[in-house]
Amino acid sequence: MAENVLYQCVRCGKQAPLSEWQRIDVPGQFKCPSCGYKVAKKIRGPLAKRLSTK
């Protein structure tokens, strides 16, 4: 998984990489590093579409 992918907390809006969301001391734990909420959405970068012309 790429480290440059950001996740945004649905409650407080904090954006952080996955490494900050996962806790090392508790495997499988996924919480917001700011407020502790367990729901996040993945922030996707702008998509570039390449079209070929004929």
XYZ file of C-alpha atoms in Angstrom:
54
model
C 0.000 0.000 0.000
C 1.354 3.405 -0.920
C 2.327 5.723 1.902
C 1.171 8.824 0.024
C -2.509 7.781 0.253
C -4.336 9.940 2.787
C -7.346 9.043 4.893
C -9.782 11.652 6.241
C -11.745 11.242 9.462
C -15.495 11.522 8.912
C -15.999 13.166 12.325
C -13.190 15.736 12.725
C -11.819 16.021 9.157
C -8.182 15.202 10.094
C -6.169 13.942 7.120
C -3.317 11.537 7.793
C -1.485 8.650 6.107
C -2.371 5.063 6.988
C 0.674 4.716 9.236
C -0.805 7.289 11.632
C -4.242 5.606 11.644
C -2.912 2.153 12.532
C -1.736 1.600 16.090
C 1.436 -0.412 16.565
C 0.609 -1.591 20.091
C -2.790 -3.050 19.054
C -2.682 -4.957 15.723
C -5.722 -4.389 13.531
C -6.710 -1.210 15.385
C -7.766 1.605 13.032
C -8.589 4.937 14.684
C -8.248 8.625 13.892
C -5.014 9.917 15.426
C -6.819 13.102 16.492
C -10.249 12.136 17.863
C -10.206 8.301 17.952
C -13.156 7.828 15.573
C -13.074 4.587 13.570
C -14.628 5.755 10.277
C -12.513 7.300 7.520
C -12.657 7.890 3.809
C -9.771 7.572 1.393
C -8.651 10.847 -0.156
C -7.935 10.276 -3.816
C -5.707 12.511 -5.863
C -6.887 14.094 -9.079
C -7.324 11.528 -11.832
C -5.698 12.195 -15.162
C -7.420 10.553 -18.098
C -5.397 9.936 -21.195
C -7.329 9.833 -24.450
C -5.875 8.761 -27.725
C -6.867 10.593 -30.868
C -7.123 9.033 -34.266
